[in-house]
Coordinates of C-alpha atoms and ligand atoms in Angstrom, one line a residue:
M118 CA -25.4 4.3 9.2
T119 CA -26.2 0.6 9.8
G120 CA -23.1 -0.9 8.2
Y121 CA -19.9 0.7 7.0
F122 CA -21.8 3.3 4.8
P123 CA -24.8 5.4 5.5
T124 CA -28.0 3.6 4.5
E125 CA -29.0 6.0 1.7
F126 CA -25.6 5.6 0.1
A127 CA -25.6 1.8 0.5
E128 CA -29.1 1.7 -1.2
R129 CA -27.9 3.9 -4.0
Y130 CA -24.7 1.9 -4.7
R131 CA -26.8 -1.3 -4.7
A132 CA -29.4 0.2 -7.0
L133 CA -26.6 1.3 -9.4
G134 CA -25.3 -2.3 -9.5
Y135 CA -22.0 -1.3 -8.0
W136 CA -22.5 -3.4 -4.9
T137 CA -23.5 -7.0 -5.6
G138 CA -24.0 -10.2 -3.6
E139 CA -20.4 -11.3 -4.5
T140 CA -18.0 -12.0 -1.6
F141 CA -14.4 -13.0 -1.2
A142 CA -15.5 -16.3 0.4
A143 CA -17.1 -17.4 -2.9
F144 CA -14.6 -15.6 -5.2
L145 CA -12.2 -18.4 -5.9
P146 CA -14.7 -21.2 -6.0
E147 CA -16.6 -19.1 -8.6
A148 CA -13.4 -18.4 -10.5
A149 CA -12.6 -22.1 -10.5
R150 CA -16.0 -22.8 -12.0
R151 CA -15.5 -20.2 -14.7
F152 CA -11.9 -20.8 -15.6
G153 CA -11.2 -24.4 -14.4
D154 CA -8.0 -25.5 -16.1
A155 CA -6.7 -22.2 -17.1
E156 CA -3.4 -21.2 -15.4
A157 CA -4.1 -19.1 -12.3
L158 CA -0.9 -18.7 -10.4
V159 CA 2.8 -19.1 -11.1
G160 CA 5.5 -18.5 -8.5
E161 CA 7.7 -20.1 -5.9
D162 CA 6.6 -21.7 -2.7
H163 CA 8.2 -20.9 0.7
R164 CA 11.1 -23.2 0.0
G165 CA 11.9 -21.5 -3.3
A166 CA 10.5 -24.5 -5.3
P167 CA 8.7 -23.5 -8.6
S168 CA 4.9 -23.9 -8.5
R169 CA 2.1 -23.6 -11.1
M170 CA -1.6 -23.9 -10.4
T171 CA -4.7 -23.9 -12.5
Y172 CA -7.8 -22.2 -11.1
R173 CA -9.1 -25.5 -9.9
E174 CA -5.8 -26.4 -8.2
L175 CA -5.6 -23.0 -6.6
D176 CA -9.1 -23.3 -5.3
R177 CA -8.3 -26.7 -3.9
A178 CA -5.1 -25.4 -2.2
A179 CA -7.1 -22.6 -0.6
A180 CA -9.7 -25.1 0.6
V181 CA -6.9 -27.1 2.2
A182 CA -5.5 -24.0 3.9
A183 CA -9.0 -23.1 5.0
A184 CA -9.4 -26.5 6.6
G185 CA -6.1 -26.2 8.3
L186 CA -6.9 -22.8 9.7
R187 CA -10.3 -24.0 10.8
D188 CA -8.8 -27.1 12.5
N189 CA -6.4 -24.7 14.4
G190 CA -9.3 -22.8 15.8
I191 CA -9.7 -19.9 13.3
G192 CA -13.4 -19.1 12.6
A193 CA -15.6 -16.7 10.7
G194 CA -15.2 -13.1 11.6
E195 CA -11.9 -13.6 13.3
R196 CA -8.9 -11.3 12.5
V197 CA -5.7 -12.9 11.3
V198 CA -2.5 -10.8 10.7
L199 CA -1.0 -12.1 7.4
Q200 CA 2.7 -11.4 6.8
L201 CA 4.0 -13.4 3.9
P202 CA 6.4 -12.7 1.0
N203 CA 5.4 -13.0 -2.7
T204 CA 5.2 -16.8 -2.6
V205 CA 2.2 -19.0 -3.6
E206 CA 1.3 -19.4 0.0
Y207 CA 0.4 -15.8 0.2
V208 CA -2.5 -16.5 -2.3
T209 CA -3.5 -19.9 -0.9
V210 CA -3.6 -18.7 2.7
L211 CA -5.4 -15.4 1.8
F212 CA -8.1 -17.3 0.0
G213 CA -8.1 -19.9 2.7
L214 CA -8.9 -17.2 5.2
F215 CA -11.6 -15.7 2.9
R216 CA -13.1 -19.2 2.5
I217 CA -13.8 -19.6 6.2
G218 CA -15.0 -16.0 6.5
A219 CA -12.0 -14.9 8.6
V220 CA -10.7 -11.3 8.2
P221 CA -7.1 -10.9 7.0
V222 CA -5.1 -8.0 8.4
F223 CA -2.5 -7.1 5.7
A224 CA 0.9 -6.6 7.1
L225 CA 3.9 -6.1 4.8
P226 CA 7.1 -8.2 5.1
A227 CA 8.9 -5.1 6.1
H228 CA 6.9 -4.6 9.3
R229 CA 8.5 -5.4 12.6
R230 CA 7.5 -5.8 16.3
S231 CA 6.0 -2.4 17.0
E232 CA 3.8 -2.4 13.9
L233 CA 2.7 -6.0 14.2
V234 CA 1.9 -5.6 17.9
H235 CA -0.2 -2.6 17.0
F236 CA -2.0 -4.3 14.1
A237 CA -2.8 -7.4 16.2
R238 CA -4.0 -5.3 19.2
M239 CA -6.0 -2.9 17.2
S240 CA -7.7 -5.6 15.2
G241 CA -8.1 -8.0 18.1
A242 CA -6.2 -10.7 16.1
K243 CA -6.6 -14.3 16.9
A244 CA -3.6 -15.4 15.0
L245 CA -0.6 -14.4 12.9
V246 CA 0.4 -16.2 9.7
T247 CA 4.0 -15.8 8.6
A248 CA 7.0 -17.6 7.0
A249 CA 10.0 -18.9 9.0
E250 CA 12.2 -16.4 7.2
I251 CA 11.6 -13.5 4.8
A252 CA 14.6 -11.8 3.1
R253 CA 16.9 -13.4 5.6
F254 CA 15.0 -12.1 8.6
D255 CA 13.7 -14.5 11.3
H256 CA 10.0 -14.0 11.0
R257 CA 9.2 -17.0 13.1
A258 CA 10.9 -15.4 16.1
L259 CA 9.3 -12.0 15.3
A260 CA 5.8 -13.5 15.2
Q261 CA 6.4 -15.5 18.4
G262 CA 7.7 -12.4 20.1
V263 CA 4.6 -10.5 19.1
A264 CA 2.3 -13.3 20.2
A265 CA 4.1 -13.5 23.6
E266 CA 3.8 -9.8 24.1
I267 CA 0.0 -9.7 23.5
G268 CA -1.1 -13.1 24.7
G269 CA -3.9 -15.2 23.2
V270 CA -2.5 -15.0 19.7
A271 CA -1.6 -18.2 17.8
V272 CA 1.3 -18.3 15.3
F273 CA 1.2 -20.2 12.1
V274 CA 4.4 -20.6 10.1
V275 CA 3.7 -21.8 6.6
D276 CA 7.0 -23.7 6.6
D277 CA 5.6 -26.0 9.3
E278 CA 3.0 -27.0 6.8
P279 CA -0.2 -27.0 8.8
F280 CA -2.1 -26.7 5.5
V281 CA -1.1 -29.8 3.6
D282 CA -4.1 -31.9 4.5
G283 CA -7.5 -31.6 6.0
D284 CA -11.1 -32.1 4.9
D285 CA -12.6 -29.8 2.5
T286 CA -14.5 -26.8 3.9
E287 CA -17.6 -25.3 2.2
P288 CA -17.1 -21.6 1.6
A289 CA -18.6 -19.6 4.4
V290 CA -21.7 -17.6 3.9
V291 CA -20.8 -14.0 4.6
A292 CA -22.8 -10.8 4.2
P293 CA -21.5 -8.9 1.1
E294 CA -21.5 -5.6 2.9
S295 CA -19.6 -6.9 6.0
L296 CA -16.0 -6.4 6.7
A297 CA -13.8 -8.4 4.3
F298 CA -10.3 -7.4 5.6
L299 CA -8.3 -4.7 7.2
Q300 CA -5.9 -2.8 4.9
L301 CA -3.1 -0.5 6.2
S302 CA -2.9 3.2 5.8
G303 CA 0.4 4.8 5.0
G304 CA -0.4 6.8 8.1
T305 CA -0.2 10.4 9.3
T306 CA -0.6 9.9 13.0
G307 CA 1.5 8.5 15.8
V308 CA 0.4 4.9 15.2
P309 CA -0.6 3.2 11.8
K310 CA -4.3 3.1 11.0
L311 CA -6.3 0.1 9.9
I312 CA -8.7 0.5 7.0
P313 CA -12.0 -1.5 7.1
R314 CA -13.0 -2.6 3.6
T315 CA -16.1 -4.6 2.8
H316 CA -16.6 -7.3 0.2
A317 CA -19.1 -5.3 -1.8
D318 CA -17.1 -2.0 -1.9
Y319 CA -13.7 -3.6 -2.7
L320 CA -15.0 -6.0 -5.3
Y321 CA -16.7 -3.2 -7.1
S322 CA -13.3 -1.4 -7.4
V323 CA -11.6 -4.7 -8.4
R324 CA -14.1 -5.5 -11.2
E325 CA -14.1 -2.0 -12.6
S326 CA -10.3 -1.8 -12.4
A327 CA -10.1 -5.1 -14.4
R328 CA -12.4 -3.6 -17.0
I329 CA -10.6 -0.3 -17.2
C330 CA -7.3 -2.1 -17.6
G331 CA -8.7 -4.4 -20.2
L332 CA -7.8 -7.6 -18.3
G333 CA -8.9 -11.0 -19.7
P334 CA -7.8 -14.7 -19.8
G335 CA -4.7 -13.7 -21.8
T336 CA -3.4 -11.3 -19.1
R337 CA -0.2 -12.5 -17.4
F338 CA 0.4 -10.1 -14.5
L339 CA 3.7 -9.9 -12.8
V340 CA 3.7 -9.0 -9.1
V341 CA 7.0 -7.7 -7.8
L342 CA 5.7 -5.1 -5.3
P343 CA 4.8 -6.6 -1.9
A344 CA 1.6 -8.6 -2.7
A345 CA -0.3 -7.3 0.3
H346 CA 0.0 -3.7 -0.8
N347 CA -3.2 -2.2 -2.0
F348 CA -1.9 -1.4 -5.5
P349 CA -0.7 -4.8 -6.7
M350 CA -3.6 -6.4 -4.7
S351 CA -6.5 -4.5 -6.3
S352 CA -5.6 -1.9 -8.9
P353 CA -6.4 -4.3 -10.7
G354 CA -3.7 -6.4 -9.2
I355 CA -3.9 -10.0 -8.1
L356 CA -7.6 -9.9 -7.4
G357 CA -8.5 -8.2 -10.7
V358 CA -6.5 -10.8 -12.7
L359 CA -8.0 -13.7 -10.9
W360 CA -11.5 -12.2 -11.4
A361 CA -10.8 -11.9 -15.1
G362 CA -9.4 -15.3 -15.6
G363 CA -5.8 -14.3 -16.2
T364 CA -2.5 -15.6 -14.7
V365 CA -0.8 -14.1 -11.7
V366 CA 3.0 -14.4 -11.8
L367 CA 4.7 -13.8 -8.5
G368 CA 8.2 -12.5 -8.4
T369 CA 10.2 -12.2 -5.2
D370 CA 12.7 -9.6 -6.5
P371 CA 11.9 -6.4 -8.5
A372 CA 15.5 -6.0 -9.6
P373 CA 15.8 -5.9 -13.4
H374 CA 18.2 -8.9 -13.5
K375 CA 15.5 -11.0 -11.9
A376 CA 12.3 -9.5 -13.2
F377 CA 13.4 -9.2 -16.9
P378 CA 14.1 -12.9 -17.3
L379 CA 10.9 -13.7 -15.6
I380 CA 8.9 -11.5 -18.0
E381 CA 10.6 -13.3 -20.9
A382 CA 10.1 -16.8 -19.5
E383 CA 6.5 -16.3 -18.5
R384 CA 5.5 -14.0 -21.3
V385 CA 4.3 -11.4 -18.9
T386 CA 1.9 -8.9 -20.4
M387 CA 1.5 -6.4 -17.6
T388 CA 3.1 -5.3 -14.3
S389 CA 2.9 -2.5 -11.7
L390 CA 5.8 -0.6 -10.2
V391 CA 6.5 2.4 -8.0
P392 CA 8.4 5.3 -9.6
P393 CA 11.9 4.4 -8.3
L394 CA 11.6 0.9 -9.7
A395 CA 10.3 2.1 -13.0
M396 CA 13.4 4.4 -13.2
L397 CA 15.6 1.4 -12.4
W398 CA 14.0 -0.7 -15.1
L399 CA 14.5 2.2 -17.6
Q400 CA 18.2 2.4 -16.6
A401 CA 18.8 -1.3 -16.9
R402 CA 16.9 -1.9 -20.2
P403 CA 19.9 -1.1 -22.5
G404 CA 22.2 -3.5 -20.7
S405 CA 19.8 -6.4 -20.8
S406 CA 19.2 -8.9 -23.6
A407 CA 16.0 -10.2 -22.1
D408 CA 13.0 -10.3 -24.5
L409 CA 10.4 -8.0 -23.1
S410 CA 8.2 -8.0 -26.2
S411 CA 5.3 -9.6 -24.4
L412 CA 5.0 -6.7 -22.0
A413 CA 2.2 -4.5 -23.2
L414 CA 1.4 -2.3 -20.1
L415 CA 3.4 -0.9 -17.3
Q416 CA 1.5 0.7 -14.4
V417 CA 3.3 3.2 -12.3
G418 CA 1.9 4.6 -9.0
G419 CA 2.3 5.0 -5.3
A420 CA 4.2 8.2 -5.7
K421 CA 4.4 10.9 -8.4
F422 CA 6.0 9.7 -11.6
P423 CA 7.6 12.7 -13.2
A424 CA 6.5 13.5 -16.8
E425 CA 10.2 13.3 -18.0
A426 CA 10.4 9.7 -16.8
A427 CA 6.9 8.9 -18.0
R428 CA 7.9 10.0 -21.5
R429 CA 10.6 7.3 -21.7
V430 CA 8.5 4.3 -20.9
E431 CA 7.0 3.6 -24.3
P432 CA 10.1 4.1 -26.4
E433 CA 12.5 2.4 -24.1
L434 CA 10.6 -0.4 -22.6
G435 CA 8.3 -1.0 -25.6
C436 CA 5.1 -0.9 -23.6
R437 CA 2.3 1.5 -22.9
L438 CA 2.3 3.4 -19.6
Q439 CA -0.6 3.7 -17.2
Q440 CA -0.4 6.1 -14.3
V441 CA -2.2 5.0 -11.1
F442 CA -3.0 7.3 -8.2
G443 CA -4.7 5.3 -5.5
M444 CA -5.0 4.9 -1.8
A445 CA -5.9 2.0 0.5
E446 CA -8.7 4.1 1.9
G447 CA -10.5 3.9 -1.5
L448 CA -10.3 6.3 -4.4
V449 CA -8.2 5.0 -7.3
N450 CA -7.4 7.0 -10.5
Y451 CA -6.1 5.6 -13.8
T452 CA -5.1 7.1 -17.0
R453 CA -7.1 5.3 -19.7
D454 CA -6.0 3.4 -22.8
D455 CA -7.7 6.0 -25.1
D456 CA -6.4 9.1 -23.2
P457 CA -4.3 11.5 -25.3
E458 CA -0.6 11.3 -24.7
D459 CA -0.3 14.5 -22.7
L460 CA -2.8 13.2 -20.2
V461 CA -1.1 9.8 -19.9
L462 CA 2.3 11.4 -19.4
G463 CA 1.3 14.5 -17.4
T464 CA -1.6 13.4 -15.1
Q465 CA -2.2 10.7 -12.5
G466 CA -5.5 9.6 -14.1
R467 CA -9.1 10.0 -13.3
P468 CA -11.4 8.1 -10.9
I469 CA -12.7 4.6 -11.5
S470 CA -16.4 5.5 -10.9
P471 CA -18.8 8.1 -12.2
D472 CA -19.9 8.2 -8.6
D473 CA -16.5 9.0 -7.1
E474 CA -17.3 12.4 -5.8
V475 CA -14.2 14.6 -5.9
R476 CA -13.8 18.0 -4.3
V477 CA -10.8 20.2 -4.6
L478 CA -10.9 22.9 -1.9
D479 CA -8.7 25.7 -0.7
D480 CA -7.4 26.1 2.9
D481 CA -10.7 27.6 3.9
G482 CA -12.8 24.8 2.4
A483 CA -14.0 26.7 -0.6
P484 CA -13.9 24.9 -4.0
V485 CA -11.1 26.0 -6.3
P486 CA -11.6 26.3 -10.1
D487 CA -10.4 23.5 -12.4
G488 CA -6.7 23.8 -13.0
E489 CA -5.9 25.3 -9.6
P490 CA -4.3 23.4 -6.8
G491 CA -6.3 22.5 -3.7
H492 CA -7.0 19.8 -1.1
L493 CA -8.4 16.6 -2.5
W494 CA -11.5 15.3 -0.6
T495 CA -13.4 12.3 -1.9
R496 CA -16.5 10.2 -1.2
G497 CA -17.8 7.2 -3.2
P498 CA -18.8 3.6 -3.6
Y499 CA -15.5 2.2 -2.4
T500 CA -14.0 4.9 -0.2
I501 CA -14.1 4.3 3.5
R502 CA -16.2 6.5 5.9
G503 CA -13.9 6.0 8.8
Y504 CA -10.9 4.1 10.1
L505 CA -11.1 1.1 12.4
G506 CA -12.1 2.1 15.9
G507 CA -13.1 5.6 14.7
V508 CA -9.5 6.9 15.0
D509 CA -8.5 10.1 13.2
A510 CA -12.1 11.2 12.7
A511 CA -10.7 14.6 11.6
S512 CA -9.8 12.9 8.2
F513 CA -13.6 12.8 7.4
D514 CA -16.0 15.7 7.2
A515 CA -19.7 15.9 8.2
E516 CA -20.8 14.8 4.7
G517 CA -18.5 11.7 4.8
Y518 CA -15.8 13.0 2.5
Y519 CA -12.4 11.6 3.2
R520 CA -9.5 14.1 3.3
T521 CA -6.8 12.5 1.3
G522 CA -4.1 15.0 2.4
D523 CA -3.0 15.3 -1.2
I524 CA -2.8 18.6 -3.1
V525 CA -4.1 18.1 -6.6
R526 CA -5.2 20.1 -9.7
R527 CA -8.3 18.8 -11.5
L528 CA -8.4 19.2 -15.2
P529 CA -11.7 19.7 -17.1
S530 CA -11.4 16.1 -18.3
G531 CA -11.6 15.0 -14.6
H532 CA -7.9 13.9 -14.6
L533 CA -6.0 14.8 -11.5
V534 CA -2.4 16.0 -11.2
V535 CA -0.8 15.4 -7.9
E536 CA 1.0 18.6 -6.9
G537 CA 2.0 17.9 -3.4
R538 CA 0.7 17.0 0.0
A539 CA -0.7 18.7 3.1
K540 CA -0.4 15.7 5.4
D541 CA 2.5 15.0 7.7
Q542 CA 3.7 12.1 5.7
I543 CA 6.8 11.4 3.7
N544 CA 6.5 9.4 0.5
R545 CA 9.7 7.5 0.2
G546 CA 9.4 6.1 -3.3
G547 CA 5.9 4.9 -2.7
E548 CA 6.5 3.8 0.9
K549 CA 4.6 6.1 3.2
I550 CA 6.0 7.3 6.5
A551 CA 4.1 9.2 9.1
A552 CA 6.4 11.8 10.6
E553 CA 4.7 11.6 14.0
E554 CA 5.1 7.8 14.3
V555 CA 8.9 8.1 13.8
E556 CA 9.1 11.1 16.0
N557 CA 7.4 9.2 18.8
H558 CA 10.2 6.5 18.6
L559 CA 13.0 9.1 18.6
V560 CA 11.8 11.0 21.6
A561 CA 12.0 7.8 23.6
H562 CA 15.8 8.2 23.5
P563 CA 17.1 9.8 26.7
A564 CA 19.2 12.4 25.0
V565 CA 16.5 13.5 22.6
I566 CA 14.5 16.5 23.8
D567 CA 12.3 16.7 20.8
A568 CA 12.4 15.4 17.2
A569 CA 10.8 16.4 13.9
V570 CA 10.9 14.1 10.8
V571 CA 10.8 15.9 7.5
A572 CA 11.2 15.1 3.8
V573 CA 14.3 15.9 1.9
A574 CA 14.2 15.8 -1.9
D575 CA 15.9 12.8 -3.5
E576 CA 16.6 12.2 -7.1
F577 CA 15.9 8.5 -6.9
L578 CA 13.2 8.1 -4.3
G579 CA 11.6 11.4 -4.7
E580 CA 11.9 11.9 -1.0
R581 CA 13.9 10.6 1.8
T582 CA 13.6 11.2 5.5
C583 CA 15.6 13.5 7.8
A584 CA 15.2 13.5 11.5
V585 CA 16.0 16.8 13.1
I586 CA 16.9 16.2 16.7
L587 CA 16.7 18.8 19.4
V588 CA 19.6 18.2 21.9
A589 CA 20.8 20.1 24.9
P590 CA 23.1 23.0 24.1
G591 CA 26.8 22.8 24.7
E592 CA 29.4 20.3 23.9
V593 CA 29.5 18.6 27.3
A594 CA 25.9 17.8 27.5
E595 CA 24.6 15.1 29.9
P596 CA 23.5 12.6 28.8
P597 CA 26.0 12.8 25.9
R598 CA 24.8 13.8 22.5
P599 CA 23.7 10.8 20.4
T600 CA 25.3 10.2 17.0
A601 CA 23.3 9.6 13.8
P602 CA 24.2 5.9 13.7
E603 CA 23.2 5.5 17.3
L604 CA 19.8 7.1 16.8
K605 CA 19.1 5.0 13.7
K606 CA 20.0 1.9 15.6
F607 CA 17.8 3.0 18.4
V608 CA 14.8 3.4 16.1
R609 CA 15.5 0.1 14.4
E610 CA 15.8 -1.7 17.8
R611 CA 12.4 -0.4 18.8
G612 CA 11.1 -2.8 16.1
V613 CA 10.0 -0.6 13.2
A614 CA 10.1 -1.3 9.5
E615 CA 13.5 -0.5 8.0
Y616 CA 12.1 2.0 5.6
K617 CA 11.0 4.2 8.5
V618 CA 14.5 4.4 10.0
P619 CA 15.6 8.0 9.2
D620 CA 17.9 8.3 6.2
R621 CA 19.6 11.3 7.7
V622 CA 19.9 12.7 11.2
E623 CA 20.6 16.4 12.0
L624 CA 21.2 17.7 15.5
V625 CA 20.1 21.2 16.5
E626 CA 20.3 23.1 19.7
R627 CA 17.1 25.0 19.2
F628 CA 13.9 24.7 17.2
P629 CA 12.5 27.7 15.5
T630 CA 9.9 29.7 17.5
T631 CA 7.8 32.6 16.7
G632 CA 7.9 35.8 18.8
V633 CA 4.8 34.7 20.5
G634 CA 6.1 31.3 21.6
K635 CA 5.5 27.8 20.4
I636 CA 4.7 27.1 16.8
S637 CA 2.5 24.2 15.5
R638 CA 4.1 20.9 14.7
R639 CA 3.1 21.5 11.0
E640 CA 4.9 24.9 10.9
L641 CA 7.8 23.4 12.8
R642 CA 8.3 20.6 10.3
R643 CA 8.0 23.1 7.4
A644 CA 10.6 25.4 8.9
L645 CA 13.0 22.5 9.7
A646 CA 12.5 21.0 6.2
E647 CA 13.7 24.4 4.8
L648 CA 16.7 24.4 7.2
V649 CA 17.7 20.9 6.2
A650 CA 17.3 21.7 2.5
G651 CA 19.6 24.7 3.1
R652 CA 22.3 22.5 4.8
N653 CA 22.0 20.0 2.0
N654 CA 22.8 22.7 -0.6
E655 CA 25.7 23.9 1.4
E656 CA 27.2 20.4 1.5
K657 CA 26.8 20.2 -2.3
R658 CA 28.6 23.4 -2.9
Ligands
LIG744 P1 -1.9 5.0 1.4 O1 -2.8 5.8 2.2 O2 -0.7 4.4 2.1 O3 -2.6 3.9 0.6 O4 -1.2 5.9 0.3 C1 -1.9 6.6 -0.6 C2 -1.2 7.9 -0.9 O5 -0.1 7.6 -1.8 C3 -2.0 8.9 -1.7 O6 -2.9 9.6 -0.8 C4 -0.9 9.8 -2.3 O7 -0.4 10.6 -1.4 C5 0.2 8.7 -2.6 N1 0.1 8.3 -4.1 C6 -0.4 7.1 -4.5 N2 -0.3 7.1 -5.9 C7 0.3 8.2 -6.3 C8 0.6 8.8 -7.5 N3 0.5 8.1 -8.7 N4 1.2 10.1 -7.5 C9 1.3 10.7 -6.4 N5 1.0 10.3 -5.2 C10 0.5 9.0 -5.1
LIG745 O1 -0.1 4.3 -3.0 C1 -1.1 3.6 -2.8 O2 -1.6 3.3 -1.8 C2 -1.8 3.1 -4.1 C3 -1.2 3.4 -5.3 C4 -1.9 3.0 -6.5 C5 -2.9 2.3 -4.0 O3 -3.5 2.0 -2.8 C6 -3.5 1.9 -5.2 C7 -3.0 2.2 -6.4 O4 -4.7 1.1 -5.1

């Protein structure tokens, strides 16, 4: 292991032509040479003013951002936490960072103090780039607070326009198999994990995704999911579209009353959504007069899209459906254009690469036959071999396979059906929440003896969170029992993303035990999930 992959695998992926000399530093200059005056990017800037850029203009704007960053002391190899909404600055700053060989760390606009401090610390970030305000939240103050807490971290706010001028910078020369950026994991542990992706591995997945999805200069791709999320970034996403010479249309609001008119006005051909948004679009379609006839393909992924909803996409939205099952750690599966209907509606697709090695194993690690559910493990030319800092090494086996934590069935065609999950994570409509991370925040409350965060089924989001709180028995406990709103406020004030604040809180005076004594966290969460589901049904009756 010399780089991020063992030598023999790196040699193989190179020999097969998967890994090339291409890098993100040269990506946009190269695209500008190839696509010049074609439209690259449409969206709003941080002030809400409309903006349109050709490939040449986008490359120029990125070069200016690069110069600005460089003049402010950011250099090659340095880590920079990027937290921006879906505005054009997201793309110009991203490619500005790439141009100088800096390493972006992809925060989402929803992240707050505790997450940002962790990302910055873990990555050894030199700077944080943000906007003054995102969705009416003061991100300038947030970033400044984070920087003050850590020390030695610069803050750049795009509203202050440090990137309007500056000499041009030549794209940095970076090694293709070196670290390109740090992506975020949905997480299963007490703190979020950072995912190291190299230029070569990620670009392979981007190029192949663009090919599988049939992208070309005519593609007009709408981004309404948070741009930094791995799905709209790379599957094939913003990067795939810019690689293929298409146009990226940035939207700041996925709500149908905003997104539908944008599809009509920009003649959008393709977009990607998480299941709850796809449901919302299906619901809203009959009440909207917007012309969606340009929309040819809707990608749905991030969480399981039920077959009943999948079936409605083509007749009701008038476009083809593609299911996407991916992960920021690597492996991405797509249903294909020429797949029979039952596979498009009833599976989450098959892997990008013939060299994505997939194992479906039982609890004891033995392979299960096709069609039977088991644990999904994978290894391949764009799947990581470890997290940053070597944390959570238990997610990788001795042969380098990554344990996805997903329970899947593999069909003889290679298509995967996601049946469930073995990891301690809640998938809240595509937003992943690590149970342990939220529990750690809850137990910091003086009246909380212990806490378990479990999933409860939800018609709209698929799952929501419920925090089961162990409190002292008796009505006159000291300190007094916390109320649900108090606990939610407590978690929020510890500076975590809003989607991680428990949707529901249940107080209990004892946790289940076995006759022998303590039970594992895993079993505890399972038992409490059942208890909560039971209470839920009682309430409905
Ligand atoms: P992350 O590690 O945050 O990138 O999240 C990846 C995880 O999201 C996968 O391991 C799955 O659990 C889940 N996921 C993504 N796409 C789908 C899908 N189409 N169906 C079911 N689960 C999905
Ligand atoms: O959920 C995900 O993380 C995801 C979904 C679809 C992803 O990372 C991807 C495609 O690349």
